[in-house]
mmCIF file of C-alpha atoms in Angstrom:
data_model
loop_
_atom_site.group_PDB
_atom_site.id
_atom_site.type_symbol
_atom_site.label_atom_id
_atom_site.label_comp_id
_atom_site.label_asym_id
_atom_site.label_seq_id
_atom_site.Cartn_x
_atom_site.Cartn_y
_atom_site.Cartn_z
ATOM 1 C CA MET S 1 28.647 -23.695 3.039
ATOM 2 C CA SER S 2 27.592 -25.584 0.060
ATOM 3 C CA SER S 3 23.871 -25.839 1.228
ATOM 4 C CA LEU S 4 23.980 -21.996 0.897
ATOM 5 C CA VAL S 5 25.428 -22.230 -2.563
ATOM 6 C CA ASP S 6 22.874 -24.825 -3.613
ATOM 7 C CA PHE S 7 20.346 -22.773 -2.257
ATOM 8 C CA ILE S 8 21.316 -19.635 -4.349
ATOM 9 C CA LYS S 9 21.705 -21.911 -7.328
ATOM 10 C CA GLY S 10 18.104 -23.428 -7.068
ATOM 11 C CA SER S 11 16.525 -19.906 -6.411
ATOM 12 C CA TYR S 12 18.264 -18.452 -9.362
ATOM 13 C CA THR S 13 17.089 -21.438 -11.581
ATOM 14 C CA GLU S 14 13.622 -20.957 -10.281
ATOM 15 C CA PHE S 15 13.357 -17.589 -10.935
ATOM 16 C CA THR S 16 14.657 -17.707 -14.467
ATOM 17 C CA THR S 17 13.026 -20.931 -15.960
ATOM 18 C CA LYS S 18 9.873 -21.543 -13.502
ATOM 19 C CA VAL S 19 8.447 -18.305 -12.681
ATOM 20 C CA GLU S 20 6.038 -16.941 -15.068
ATOM 21 C CA TRP S 21 6.766 -13.099 -15.057
ATOM 22 C CA PRO S 22 4.031 -10.712 -16.147
ATOM 23 C CA LYS S 23 4.109 -9.183 -19.556
ATOM 24 C CA TRP S 24 4.562 -5.379 -20.151
ATOM 25 C CA PRO S 25 0.847 -4.774 -20.855
ATOM 26 C CA GLU S 26 -0.306 -6.638 -17.793
ATOM 27 C CA LEU S 27 2.523 -4.948 -15.784
ATOM 28 C CA GLN S 28 1.388 -1.471 -16.809
ATOM 29 C CA SER S 29 -2.181 -2.179 -16.204
ATOM 30 C CA SER S 30 -1.858 -3.528 -12.767
ATOM 31 C CA THR S 31 0.424 -0.299 -11.931
ATOM 32 C CA ILE S 32 -2.329 1.919 -13.147
ATOM 33 C CA VAL S 33 -4.788 0.044 -10.753
ATOM 34 C CA VAL S 34 -2.320 0.242 -7.825
ATOM 35 C CA ALA S 35 -1.695 4.001 -8.386
ATOM 36 C CA VAL S 36 -5.633 4.691 -8.906
ATOM 37 C CA THR S 37 -6.220 2.833 -5.732
ATOM 38 C CA SER S 38 -3.545 4.447 -3.848
ATOM 39 C CA VAL S 39 -4.918 7.821 -4.440
ATOM 40 C CA LEU S 40 -8.446 6.997 -3.823
ATOM 41 C CA LEU S 41 -7.455 5.510 -0.527
ATOM 42 C CA ALA S 42 -5.294 8.512 0.505
ATOM 43 C CA LEU S 43 -8.521 10.957 -0.264
ATOM 44 C CA PHE S 44 -10.815 8.639 1.562
ATOM 45 C CA THR S 45 -8.333 8.907 4.571
ATOM 46 C CA PHE S 46 -7.680 12.802 4.161
ATOM 47 C CA GLY S 47 -11.772 12.967 4.307
ATOM 48 C CA VAL S 48 -12.357 10.571 7.321
ATOM 49 C CA ASP S 49 -9.497 12.666 9.131
ATOM 50 C CA SER S 50 -10.708 15.851 8.272
ATOM 51 C CA ALA S 51 -14.334 15.086 9.524
ATOM 52 C CA PHE S 52 -13.120 13.526 12.731
ATOM 53 C CA SER S 53 -10.756 16.549 13.343
ATOM 54 C CA THR S 54 -13.689 19.189 12.890
ATOM 55 C CA ALA S 55 -15.972 16.760 14.958
ATOM 56 C CA ILE S 56 -13.473 16.880 17.724
ATOM 57 C CA LYS S 57 -13.055 20.318 17.479
ATOM 58 C CA ASN S 58 -16.494 21.134 17.643
ATOM 59 C CA PHE S 59 -17.239 18.706 20.460
ATOM 60 C CA VAL S 60 -14.288 20.483 22.362
ATOM 61 C CA GLY S 61 -15.390 23.836 21.557
ATOM 62 C CA SER S 62 -19.141 23.093 23.042
ATOM 63 C CA LEU S 63 -17.509 21.909 26.151
ATOM 64 C CA ILE S 64 -15.489 25.025 26.798
ATOM 65 C CA ASN S 65 -18.496 27.036 25.958
ATOM 66 C CA MET S 66 -20.661 25.267 28.351
ATOM 67 C CA PHE S 67 -18.322 25.683 31.483
ATOM 68 C CA ASN S 68 -17.470 29.550 30.339
#
């Protein structure tokens, strides 16, 4: 049990004294980069999904028309 307490104390000490936390402006700019990248990735995924969906609908429609 004491090893768990020592681990928690050591972790707390490391987080408060040894870790260099980002400054507020750096954190804001990183957040903006992540938000913009997420939106761009979502738009790209939407575009690819729409293109594949349209292609599959056209392909299946062509097959259906071929055998009618």
